[in-house]
mmCIF file of C-alpha atoms in Angstrom:
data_model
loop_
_atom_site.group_PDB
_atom_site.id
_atom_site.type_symbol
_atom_site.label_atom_id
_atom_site.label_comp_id
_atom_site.label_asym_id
_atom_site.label_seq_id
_atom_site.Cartn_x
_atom_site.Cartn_y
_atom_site.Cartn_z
ATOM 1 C CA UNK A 12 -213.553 -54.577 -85.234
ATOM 2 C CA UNK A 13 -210.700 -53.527 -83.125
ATOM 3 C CA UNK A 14 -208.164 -54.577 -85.079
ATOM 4 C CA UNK A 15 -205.352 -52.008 -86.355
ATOM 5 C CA UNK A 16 -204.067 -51.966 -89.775
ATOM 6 C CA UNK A 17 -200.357 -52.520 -88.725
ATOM 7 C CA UNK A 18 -201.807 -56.052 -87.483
ATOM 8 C CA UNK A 19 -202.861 -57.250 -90.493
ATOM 9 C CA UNK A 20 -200.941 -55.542 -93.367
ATOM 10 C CA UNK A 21 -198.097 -57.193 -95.115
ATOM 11 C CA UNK A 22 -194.627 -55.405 -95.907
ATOM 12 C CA UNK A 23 -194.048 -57.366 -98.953
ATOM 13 C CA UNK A 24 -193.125 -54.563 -101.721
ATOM 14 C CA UNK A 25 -192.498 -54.531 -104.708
ATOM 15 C CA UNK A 26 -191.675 -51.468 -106.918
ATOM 16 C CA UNK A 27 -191.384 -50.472 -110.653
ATOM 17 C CA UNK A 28 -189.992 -47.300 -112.326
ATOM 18 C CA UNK A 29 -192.760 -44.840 -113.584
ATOM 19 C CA UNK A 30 -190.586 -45.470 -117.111
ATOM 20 C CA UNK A 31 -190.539 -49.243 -117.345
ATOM 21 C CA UNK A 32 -192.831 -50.685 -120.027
ATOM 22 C CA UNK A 33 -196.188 -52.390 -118.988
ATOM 23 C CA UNK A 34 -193.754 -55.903 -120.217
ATOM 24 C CA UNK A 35 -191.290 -55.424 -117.323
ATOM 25 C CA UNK A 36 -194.251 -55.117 -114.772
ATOM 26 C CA UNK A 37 -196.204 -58.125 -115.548
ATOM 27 C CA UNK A 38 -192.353 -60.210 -115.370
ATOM 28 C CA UNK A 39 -192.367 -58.671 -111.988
ATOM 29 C CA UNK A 40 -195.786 -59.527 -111.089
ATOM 30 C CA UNK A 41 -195.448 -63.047 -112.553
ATOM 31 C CA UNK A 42 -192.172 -63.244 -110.626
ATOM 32 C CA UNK A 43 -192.839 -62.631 -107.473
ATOM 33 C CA UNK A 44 -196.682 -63.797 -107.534
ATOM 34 C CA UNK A 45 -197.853 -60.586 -106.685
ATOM 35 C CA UNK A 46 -201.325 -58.376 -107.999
ATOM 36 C CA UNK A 47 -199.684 -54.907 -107.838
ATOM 37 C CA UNK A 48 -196.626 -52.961 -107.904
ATOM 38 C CA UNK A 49 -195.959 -49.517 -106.536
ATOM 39 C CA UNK A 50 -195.249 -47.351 -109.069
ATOM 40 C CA UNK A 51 -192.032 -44.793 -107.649
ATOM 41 C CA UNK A 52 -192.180 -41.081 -107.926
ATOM 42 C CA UNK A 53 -190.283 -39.825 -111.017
ATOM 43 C CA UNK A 54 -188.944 -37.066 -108.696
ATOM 44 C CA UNK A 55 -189.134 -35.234 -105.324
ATOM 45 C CA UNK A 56 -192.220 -33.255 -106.427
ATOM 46 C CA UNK A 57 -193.549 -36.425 -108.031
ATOM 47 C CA UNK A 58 -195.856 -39.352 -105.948
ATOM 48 C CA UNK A 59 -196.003 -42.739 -105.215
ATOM 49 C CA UNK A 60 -198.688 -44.610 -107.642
ATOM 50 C CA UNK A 61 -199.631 -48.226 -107.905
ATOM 51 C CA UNK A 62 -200.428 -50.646 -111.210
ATOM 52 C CA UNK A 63 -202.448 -53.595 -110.700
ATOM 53 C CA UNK A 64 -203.322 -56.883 -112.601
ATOM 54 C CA UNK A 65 -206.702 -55.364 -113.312
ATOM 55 C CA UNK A 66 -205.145 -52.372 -115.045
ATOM 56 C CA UNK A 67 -202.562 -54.366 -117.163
ATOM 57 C CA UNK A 68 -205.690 -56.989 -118.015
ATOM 58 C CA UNK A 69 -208.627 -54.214 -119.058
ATOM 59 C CA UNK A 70 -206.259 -51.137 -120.032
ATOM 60 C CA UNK A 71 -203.769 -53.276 -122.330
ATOM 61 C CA UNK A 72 -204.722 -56.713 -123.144
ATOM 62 C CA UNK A 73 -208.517 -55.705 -123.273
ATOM 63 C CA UNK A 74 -207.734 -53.616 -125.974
ATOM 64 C CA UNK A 75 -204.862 -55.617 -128.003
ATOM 65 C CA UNK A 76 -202.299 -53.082 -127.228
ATOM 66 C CA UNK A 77 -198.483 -54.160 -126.944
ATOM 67 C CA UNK A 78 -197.175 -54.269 -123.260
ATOM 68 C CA UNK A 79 -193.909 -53.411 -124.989
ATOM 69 C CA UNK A 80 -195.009 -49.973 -126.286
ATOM 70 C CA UNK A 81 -196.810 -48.909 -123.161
ATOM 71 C CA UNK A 82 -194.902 -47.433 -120.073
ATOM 72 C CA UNK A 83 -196.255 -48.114 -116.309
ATOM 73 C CA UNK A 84 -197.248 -44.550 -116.044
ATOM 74 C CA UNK A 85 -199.498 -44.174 -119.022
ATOM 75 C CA UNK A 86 -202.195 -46.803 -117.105
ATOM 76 C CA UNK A 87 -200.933 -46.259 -113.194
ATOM 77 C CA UNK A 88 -203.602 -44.991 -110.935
ATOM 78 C CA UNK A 89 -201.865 -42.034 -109.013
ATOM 79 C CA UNK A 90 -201.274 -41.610 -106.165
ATOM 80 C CA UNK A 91 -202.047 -44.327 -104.241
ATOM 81 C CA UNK A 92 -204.947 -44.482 -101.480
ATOM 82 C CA UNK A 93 -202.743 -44.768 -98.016
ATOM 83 C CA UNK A 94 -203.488 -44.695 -94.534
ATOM 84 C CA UNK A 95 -201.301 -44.899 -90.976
ATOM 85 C CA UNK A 96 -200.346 -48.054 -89.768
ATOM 86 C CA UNK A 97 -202.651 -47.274 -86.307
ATOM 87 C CA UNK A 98 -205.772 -46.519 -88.380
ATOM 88 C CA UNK A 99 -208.669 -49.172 -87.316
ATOM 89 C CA UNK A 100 -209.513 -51.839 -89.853
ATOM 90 C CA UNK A 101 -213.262 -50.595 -90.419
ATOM 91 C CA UNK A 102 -211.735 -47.242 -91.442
ATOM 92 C CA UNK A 103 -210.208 -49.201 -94.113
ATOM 93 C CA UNK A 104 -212.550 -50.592 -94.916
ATOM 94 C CA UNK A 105 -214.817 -48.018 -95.033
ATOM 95 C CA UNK A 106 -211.608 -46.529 -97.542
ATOM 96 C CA UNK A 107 -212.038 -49.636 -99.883
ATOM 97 C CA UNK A 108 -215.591 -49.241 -100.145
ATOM 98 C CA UNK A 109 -215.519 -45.477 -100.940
ATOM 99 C CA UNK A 110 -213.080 -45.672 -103.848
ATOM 100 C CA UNK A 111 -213.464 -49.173 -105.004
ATOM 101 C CA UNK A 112 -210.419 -50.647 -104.884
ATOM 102 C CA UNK A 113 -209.123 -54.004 -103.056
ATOM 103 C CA UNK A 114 -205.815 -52.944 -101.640
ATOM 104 C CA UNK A 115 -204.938 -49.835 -99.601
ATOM 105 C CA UNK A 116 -201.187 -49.247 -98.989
ATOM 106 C CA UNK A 117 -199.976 -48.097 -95.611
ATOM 107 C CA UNK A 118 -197.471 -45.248 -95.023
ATOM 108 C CA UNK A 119 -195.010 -43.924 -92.410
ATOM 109 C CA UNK A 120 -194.076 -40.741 -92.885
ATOM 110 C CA UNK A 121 -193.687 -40.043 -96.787
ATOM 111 C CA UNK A 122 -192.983 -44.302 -97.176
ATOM 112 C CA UNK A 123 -195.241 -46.374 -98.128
ATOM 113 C CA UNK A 124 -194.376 -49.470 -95.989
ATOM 114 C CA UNK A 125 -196.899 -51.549 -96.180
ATOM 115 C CA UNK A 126 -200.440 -52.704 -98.162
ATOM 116 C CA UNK A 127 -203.727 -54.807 -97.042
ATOM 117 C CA UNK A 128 -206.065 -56.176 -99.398
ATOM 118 C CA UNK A 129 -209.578 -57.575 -99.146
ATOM 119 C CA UNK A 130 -208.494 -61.337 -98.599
ATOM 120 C CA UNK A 131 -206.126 -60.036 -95.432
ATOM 121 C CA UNK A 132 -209.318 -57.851 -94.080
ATOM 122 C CA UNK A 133 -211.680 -61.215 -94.383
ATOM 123 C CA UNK A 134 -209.115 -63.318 -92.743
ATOM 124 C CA UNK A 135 -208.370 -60.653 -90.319
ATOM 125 C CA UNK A 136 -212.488 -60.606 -89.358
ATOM 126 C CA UNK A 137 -212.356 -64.552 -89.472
ATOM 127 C CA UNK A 138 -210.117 -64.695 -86.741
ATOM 128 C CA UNK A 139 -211.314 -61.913 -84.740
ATOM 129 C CA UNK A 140 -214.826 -63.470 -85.052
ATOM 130 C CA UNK A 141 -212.712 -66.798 -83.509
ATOM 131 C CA UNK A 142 -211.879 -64.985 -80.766
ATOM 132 C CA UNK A 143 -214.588 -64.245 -79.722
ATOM 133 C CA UNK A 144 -215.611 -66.920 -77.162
ATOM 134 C CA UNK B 3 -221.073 -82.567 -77.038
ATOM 135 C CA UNK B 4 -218.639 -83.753 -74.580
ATOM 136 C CA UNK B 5 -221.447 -83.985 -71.976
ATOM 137 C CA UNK B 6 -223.147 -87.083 -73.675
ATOM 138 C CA UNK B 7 -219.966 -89.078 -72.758
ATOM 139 C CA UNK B 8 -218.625 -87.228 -69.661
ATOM 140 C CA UNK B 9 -222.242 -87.741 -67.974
ATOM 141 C CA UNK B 10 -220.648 -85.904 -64.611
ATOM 142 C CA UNK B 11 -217.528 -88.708 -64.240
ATOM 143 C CA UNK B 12 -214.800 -87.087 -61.781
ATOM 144 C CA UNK B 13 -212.134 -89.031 -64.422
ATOM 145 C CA UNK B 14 -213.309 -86.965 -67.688
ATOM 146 C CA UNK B 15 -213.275 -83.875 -65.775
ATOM 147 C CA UNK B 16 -209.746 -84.480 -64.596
ATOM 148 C CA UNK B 17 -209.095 -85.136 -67.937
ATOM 149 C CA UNK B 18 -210.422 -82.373 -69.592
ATOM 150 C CA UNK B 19 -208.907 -79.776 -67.317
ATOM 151 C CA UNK B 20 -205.135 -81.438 -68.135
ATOM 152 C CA UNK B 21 -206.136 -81.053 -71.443
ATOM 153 C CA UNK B 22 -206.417 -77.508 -71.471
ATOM 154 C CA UNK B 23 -203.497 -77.036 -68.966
ATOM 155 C CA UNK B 24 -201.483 -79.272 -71.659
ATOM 156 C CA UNK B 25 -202.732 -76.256 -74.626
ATOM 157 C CA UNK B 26 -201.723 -74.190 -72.315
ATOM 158 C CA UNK B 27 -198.270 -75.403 -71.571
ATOM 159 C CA UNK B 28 -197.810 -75.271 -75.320
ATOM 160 C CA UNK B 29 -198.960 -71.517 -75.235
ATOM 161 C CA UNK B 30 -196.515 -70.078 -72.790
ATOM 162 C CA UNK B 31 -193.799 -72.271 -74.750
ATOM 163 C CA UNK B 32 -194.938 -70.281 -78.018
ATOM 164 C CA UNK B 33 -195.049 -67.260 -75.943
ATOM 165 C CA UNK B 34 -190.844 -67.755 -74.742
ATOM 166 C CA UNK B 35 -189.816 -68.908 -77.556
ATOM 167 C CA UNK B 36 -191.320 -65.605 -79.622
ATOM 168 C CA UNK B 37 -189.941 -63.381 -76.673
ATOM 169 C CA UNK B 38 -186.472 -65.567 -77.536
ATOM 170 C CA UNK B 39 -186.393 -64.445 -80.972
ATOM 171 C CA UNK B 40 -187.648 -60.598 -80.765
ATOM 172 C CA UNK B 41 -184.846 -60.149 -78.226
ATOM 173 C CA UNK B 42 -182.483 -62.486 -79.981
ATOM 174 C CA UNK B 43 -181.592 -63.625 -76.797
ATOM 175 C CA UNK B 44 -180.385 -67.581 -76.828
ATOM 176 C CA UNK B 45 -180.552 -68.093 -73.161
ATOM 177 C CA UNK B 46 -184.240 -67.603 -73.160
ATOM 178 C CA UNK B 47 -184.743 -70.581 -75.421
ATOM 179 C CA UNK B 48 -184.149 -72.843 -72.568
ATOM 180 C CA UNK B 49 -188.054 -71.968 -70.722
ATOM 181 C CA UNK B 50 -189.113 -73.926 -73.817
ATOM 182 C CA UNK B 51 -187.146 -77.070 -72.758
ATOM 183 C CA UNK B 52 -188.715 -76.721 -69.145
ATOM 184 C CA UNK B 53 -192.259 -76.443 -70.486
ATOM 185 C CA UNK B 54 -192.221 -79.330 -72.787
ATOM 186 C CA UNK B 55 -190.878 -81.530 -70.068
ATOM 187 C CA UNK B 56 -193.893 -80.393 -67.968
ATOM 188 C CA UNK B 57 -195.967 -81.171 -70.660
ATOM 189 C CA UNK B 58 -194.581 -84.273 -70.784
ATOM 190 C CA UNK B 59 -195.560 -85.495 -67.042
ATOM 191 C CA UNK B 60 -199.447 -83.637 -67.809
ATOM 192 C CA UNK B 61 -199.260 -85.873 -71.234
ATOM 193 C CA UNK B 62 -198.727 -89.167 -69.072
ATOM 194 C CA UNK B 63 -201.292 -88.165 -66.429
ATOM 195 C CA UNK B 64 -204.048 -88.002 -69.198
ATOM 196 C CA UNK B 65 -203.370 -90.788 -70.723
ATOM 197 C CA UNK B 66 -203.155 -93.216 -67.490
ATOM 198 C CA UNK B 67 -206.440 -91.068 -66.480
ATOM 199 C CA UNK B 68 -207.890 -92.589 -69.689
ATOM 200 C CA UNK B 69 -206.573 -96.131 -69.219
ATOM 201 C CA UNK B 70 -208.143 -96.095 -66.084
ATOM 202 C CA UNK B 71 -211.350 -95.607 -67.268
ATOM 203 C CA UNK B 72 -212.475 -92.308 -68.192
ATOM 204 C CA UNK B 73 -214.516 -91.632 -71.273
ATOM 205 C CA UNK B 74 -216.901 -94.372 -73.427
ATOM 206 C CA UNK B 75 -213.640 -96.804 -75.158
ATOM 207 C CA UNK B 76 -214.914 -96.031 -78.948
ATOM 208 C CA UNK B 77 -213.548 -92.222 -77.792
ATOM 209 C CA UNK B 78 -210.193 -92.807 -76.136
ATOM 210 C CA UNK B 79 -208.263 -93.508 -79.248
ATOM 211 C CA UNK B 80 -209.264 -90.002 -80.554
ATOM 212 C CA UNK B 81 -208.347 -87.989 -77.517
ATOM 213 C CA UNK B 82 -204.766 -89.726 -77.439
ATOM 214 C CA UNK B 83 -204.501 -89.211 -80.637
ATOM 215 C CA UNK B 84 -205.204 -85.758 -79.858
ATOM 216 C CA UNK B 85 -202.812 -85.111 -77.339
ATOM 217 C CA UNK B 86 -200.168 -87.094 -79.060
ATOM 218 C CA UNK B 87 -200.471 -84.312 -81.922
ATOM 219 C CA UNK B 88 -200.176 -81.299 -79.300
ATOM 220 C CA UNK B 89 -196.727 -83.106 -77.804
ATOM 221 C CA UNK B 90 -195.735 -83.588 -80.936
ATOM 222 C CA UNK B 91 -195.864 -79.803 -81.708
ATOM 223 C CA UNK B 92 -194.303 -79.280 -78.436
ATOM 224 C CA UNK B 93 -191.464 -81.444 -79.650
ATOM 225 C CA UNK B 94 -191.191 -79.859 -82.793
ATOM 226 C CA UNK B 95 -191.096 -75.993 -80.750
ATOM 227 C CA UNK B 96 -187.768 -77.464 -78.756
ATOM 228 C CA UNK B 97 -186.224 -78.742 -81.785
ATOM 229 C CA UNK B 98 -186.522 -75.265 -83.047
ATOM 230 C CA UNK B 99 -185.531 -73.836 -79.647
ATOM 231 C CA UNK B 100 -182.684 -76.036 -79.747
ATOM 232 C CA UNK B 101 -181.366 -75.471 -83.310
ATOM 233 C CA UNK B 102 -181.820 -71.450 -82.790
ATOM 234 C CA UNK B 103 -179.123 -71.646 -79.910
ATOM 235 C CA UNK B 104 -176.913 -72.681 -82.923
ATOM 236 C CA UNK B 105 -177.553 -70.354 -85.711
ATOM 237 C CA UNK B 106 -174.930 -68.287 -87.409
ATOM 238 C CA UNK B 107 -176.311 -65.035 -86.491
ATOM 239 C CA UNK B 108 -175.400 -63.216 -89.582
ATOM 240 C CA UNK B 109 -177.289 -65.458 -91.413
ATOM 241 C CA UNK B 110 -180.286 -65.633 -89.206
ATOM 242 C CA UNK B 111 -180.341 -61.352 -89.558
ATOM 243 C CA UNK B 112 -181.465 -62.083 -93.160
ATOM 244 C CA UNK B 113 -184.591 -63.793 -92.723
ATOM 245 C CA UNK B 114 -185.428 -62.551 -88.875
ATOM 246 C CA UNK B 115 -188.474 -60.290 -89.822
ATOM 247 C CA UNK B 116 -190.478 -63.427 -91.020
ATOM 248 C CA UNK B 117 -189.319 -65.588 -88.376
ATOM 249 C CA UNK B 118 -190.343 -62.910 -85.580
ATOM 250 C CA UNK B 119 -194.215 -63.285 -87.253
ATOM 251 C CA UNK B 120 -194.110 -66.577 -87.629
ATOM 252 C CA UNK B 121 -192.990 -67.024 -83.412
ATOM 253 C CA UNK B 122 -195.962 -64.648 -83.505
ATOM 254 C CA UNK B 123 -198.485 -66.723 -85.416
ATOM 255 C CA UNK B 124 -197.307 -70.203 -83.571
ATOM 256 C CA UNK B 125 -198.451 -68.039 -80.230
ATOM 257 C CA UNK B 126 -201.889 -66.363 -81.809
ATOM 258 C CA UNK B 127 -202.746 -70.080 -83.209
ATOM 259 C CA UNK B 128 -202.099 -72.041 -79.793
ATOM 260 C CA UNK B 129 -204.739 -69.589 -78.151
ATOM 261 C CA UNK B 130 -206.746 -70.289 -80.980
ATOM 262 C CA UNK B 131 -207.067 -74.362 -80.444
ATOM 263 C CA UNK B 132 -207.750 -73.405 -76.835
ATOM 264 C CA UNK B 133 -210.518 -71.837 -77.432
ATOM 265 C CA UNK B 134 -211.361 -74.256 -80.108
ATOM 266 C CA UNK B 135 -211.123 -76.902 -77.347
ATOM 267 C CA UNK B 136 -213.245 -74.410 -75.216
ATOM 268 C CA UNK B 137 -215.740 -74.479 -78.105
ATOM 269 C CA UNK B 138 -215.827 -78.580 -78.391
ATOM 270 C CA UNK B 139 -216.765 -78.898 -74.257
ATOM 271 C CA UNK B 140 -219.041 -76.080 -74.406
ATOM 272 C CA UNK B 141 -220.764 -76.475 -77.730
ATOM 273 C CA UNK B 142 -219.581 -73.416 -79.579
ATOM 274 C CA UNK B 143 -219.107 -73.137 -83.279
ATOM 275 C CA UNK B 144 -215.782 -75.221 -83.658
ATOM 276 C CA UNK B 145 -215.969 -75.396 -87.416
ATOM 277 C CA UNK B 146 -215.221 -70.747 -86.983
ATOM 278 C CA UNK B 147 -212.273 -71.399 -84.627
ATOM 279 C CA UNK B 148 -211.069 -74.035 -87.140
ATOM 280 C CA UNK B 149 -211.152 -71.666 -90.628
ATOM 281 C CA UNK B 150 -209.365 -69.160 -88.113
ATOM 282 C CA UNK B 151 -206.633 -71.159 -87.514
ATOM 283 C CA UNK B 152 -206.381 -72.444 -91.436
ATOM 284 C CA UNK B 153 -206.354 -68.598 -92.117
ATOM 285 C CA UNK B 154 -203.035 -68.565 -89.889
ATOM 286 C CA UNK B 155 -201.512 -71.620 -91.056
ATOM 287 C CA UNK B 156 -201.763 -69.956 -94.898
ATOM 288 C CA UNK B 157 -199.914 -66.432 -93.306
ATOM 289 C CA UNK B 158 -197.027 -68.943 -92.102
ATOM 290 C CA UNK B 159 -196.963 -70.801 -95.442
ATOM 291 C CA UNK B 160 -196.780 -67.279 -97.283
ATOM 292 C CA UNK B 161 -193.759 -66.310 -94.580
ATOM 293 C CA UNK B 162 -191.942 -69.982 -95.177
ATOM 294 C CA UNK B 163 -191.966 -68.745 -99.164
ATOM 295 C CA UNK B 164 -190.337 -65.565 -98.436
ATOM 296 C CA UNK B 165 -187.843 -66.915 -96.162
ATOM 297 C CA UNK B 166 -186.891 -69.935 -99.007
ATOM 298 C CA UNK B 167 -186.567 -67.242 -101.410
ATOM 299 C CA UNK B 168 -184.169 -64.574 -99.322
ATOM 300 C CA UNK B 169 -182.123 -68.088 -98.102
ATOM 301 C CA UNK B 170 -181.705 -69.511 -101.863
ATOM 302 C CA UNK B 171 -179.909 -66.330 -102.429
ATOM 303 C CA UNK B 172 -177.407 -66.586 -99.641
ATOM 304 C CA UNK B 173 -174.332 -68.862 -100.358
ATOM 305 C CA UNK B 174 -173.665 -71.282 -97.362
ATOM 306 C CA UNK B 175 -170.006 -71.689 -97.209
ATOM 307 C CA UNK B 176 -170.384 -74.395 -94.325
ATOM 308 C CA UNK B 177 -172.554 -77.754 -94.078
ATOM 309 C CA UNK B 178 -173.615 -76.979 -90.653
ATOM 310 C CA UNK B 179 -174.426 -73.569 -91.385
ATOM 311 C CA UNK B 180 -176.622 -74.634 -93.587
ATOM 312 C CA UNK B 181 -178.307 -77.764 -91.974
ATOM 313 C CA UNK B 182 -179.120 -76.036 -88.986
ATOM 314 C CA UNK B 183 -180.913 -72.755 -90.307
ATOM 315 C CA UNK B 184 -182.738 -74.975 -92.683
ATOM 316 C CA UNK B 185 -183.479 -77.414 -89.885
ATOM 317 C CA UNK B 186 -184.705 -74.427 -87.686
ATOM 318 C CA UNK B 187 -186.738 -72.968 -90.610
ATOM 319 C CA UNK B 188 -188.707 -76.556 -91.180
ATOM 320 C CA UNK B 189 -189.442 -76.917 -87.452
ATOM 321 C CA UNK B 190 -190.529 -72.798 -86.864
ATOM 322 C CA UNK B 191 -192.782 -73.583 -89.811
ATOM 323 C CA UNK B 192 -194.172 -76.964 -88.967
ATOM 324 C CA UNK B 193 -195.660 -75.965 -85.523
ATOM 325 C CA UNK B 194 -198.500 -74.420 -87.267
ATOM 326 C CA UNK B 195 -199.236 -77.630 -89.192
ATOM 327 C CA UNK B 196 -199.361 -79.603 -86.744
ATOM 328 C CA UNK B 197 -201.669 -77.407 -84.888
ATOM 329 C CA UNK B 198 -204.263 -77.071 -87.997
ATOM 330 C CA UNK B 199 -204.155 -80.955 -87.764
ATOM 331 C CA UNK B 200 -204.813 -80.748 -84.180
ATOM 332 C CA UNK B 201 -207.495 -78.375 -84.463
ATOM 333 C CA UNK B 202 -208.945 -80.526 -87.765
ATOM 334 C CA UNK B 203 -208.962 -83.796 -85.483
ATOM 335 C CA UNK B 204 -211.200 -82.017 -82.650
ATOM 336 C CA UNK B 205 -213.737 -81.000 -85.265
ATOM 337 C CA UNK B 206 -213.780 -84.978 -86.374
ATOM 338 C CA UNK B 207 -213.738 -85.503 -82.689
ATOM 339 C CA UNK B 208 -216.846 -83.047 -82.378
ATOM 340 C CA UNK B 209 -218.389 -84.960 -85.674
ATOM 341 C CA UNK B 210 -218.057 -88.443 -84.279
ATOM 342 C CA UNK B 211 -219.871 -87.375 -81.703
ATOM 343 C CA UNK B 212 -223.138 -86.226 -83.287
#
């Protein structure tokens, strides 16, 4: 595949405080119909991490805990696996494979501005296989 | 598939090449009007105007190629019907073309990221059903080229939610205002529609064939 990771990645963010409680994030989630949320850096010496559905689902509900009791940063996997924007798709790929996870977020600079996930890889290899006269 | 009914006639041939200079009409009209909106530039939106009305004339000459003959008649409905739902996304691009000269830029700022991709997807998706056409002459695998362009159609149906949910937070002080950037949103959005229909009714084409 030829395809570059700035083609197929989608900018739509959303973030939650390291401090909010494991409630506010599923609102969010449920909100704005999303899987995950990046999880901001307490401070300047502090990194970016990320909470998914998967982690609210087996690290809270799985065990009967209260969402209220439990902040984001007690189950948020940190930091978060990013690339650049010009990095090839099979790279990524390659990424997702390695560490097991579905989405890999995609920074500029010390941003994170951007995330692709498995579905926008498969469609992205639909259409290139299109293409292909 | 095509050749079982075009058995070497000079009509279907004549009809088949204005078919794919009619996709192609509509993909340099997606291709000014997305140039139009990443440079903001309103005078631009007028190439769109020109290429639909030379759509238009290539429209007319396939269908009075038809009437005179070309192509078995249990097939002629279909292709119309066909090129009836390209020129009907080519209508759809100059209402958008048109409504965009009349935007309240400040308002347009807002949601101009998602438009830019969707100008971007209407392009990507037109040279998509050309080679899906392609694909239907030369018996290629139209049923790939059609997922493709439903994988599109779903990016522009995620953008269309974003855009409804940045614009529901604006307040519109002026009816116009508001008609026209909703007006402009609908039509931006339903070009890819009515592409995926296009692109569904050659694979029915391609079936009825079999």
């Amino acid at each position: 595949m030829n395809t570059k990771v700035k083609e197929v990645m989608n900018t739509k963010l959303e973030t939650i405080k390291a401090e909010a409680s494991v409630y506010d994030a599923i609102e969010k989630l449920v909100d704005k119909r999303m899987r995950s949320l990046i999880v901001l850096p307490r401070d300047e010496k502090d990194v970016y991490g990320v909470i998914t559905v998967r982690d609210i689902v087996f690290k809270v509900i799985a065990k009967n805990l209260d969402p209220h009791k439990i902040r984001v940063e007690e189950i948020a996997s940190k930091p978060v696996i990013s690339i650049d924007k010009e990095t090839d798709l099979e790279h990524l790929i390659k990424l997702m494979e390695k560490f097991n996870i579905a989405r890999v977020f995609v920074h500029e600079g010390k941003e994170i501005v951007g995330v692709v996930s498995l579905l926008d890889v498969m469609g992205a290899s639909l259409i290139e296989r299109a293409r292909r006269v | 598939m095509f050749d079982k009914i075009i058995s070497g006639g000079k009509l279907e041939k004549k009809v088949i090449e204005d078919i794919k200079t009619h996709i192609k009409t509509l993909c340099l009209a997606t291709e000014c009007f997305k140039n139009a909106l990443t440079s903001s530039d309103i005078e631009s939106t007028f190439c769109v105007a020109d290429l639909e009305r030379e759509a238009d004339s290539i429209r007319r000459e396939i269908i009075s190629t038809i009437h005179e003959g070309a192509f078995l008649p249990f097939i002629r409905p279909n292709i119309c019907r066909f090129i009836e739902m390209v020129d009907e996304a080519f209508d759809i691009l100059e209402d958008a073309a048109f409504e965009f000269r009349y935007l309240n830029m400040e308002v347009y700022r807002i949601i101009e990221p998602e438009c830019v991709k969707i100008a971007s997807i209407n392009t990507n998706i037109c040279e998509l059903l050309s080679i899906a056409f392609d694909s239907l002459i030369t018996k290629g695998d139209l049923k790939e080229k059609n997922l493709a362009i439903r994988v599109y159609e779903k990016q522009v149906d995620d953008l269309k939610f974003d855009i409804t949910e940045k614009l529901r937070k604006i307040e519109i002080k002026n009816f116009w205002e508001g008609k026209i950037i909703t007006d402009f949103v609908e039509y931006l959005t339903r070009i890819s529609d009515l592409i995926e229909d296009a692109s569904d009714y050659l694979y029915i084409i391609e079936i009825s064939l079999r």
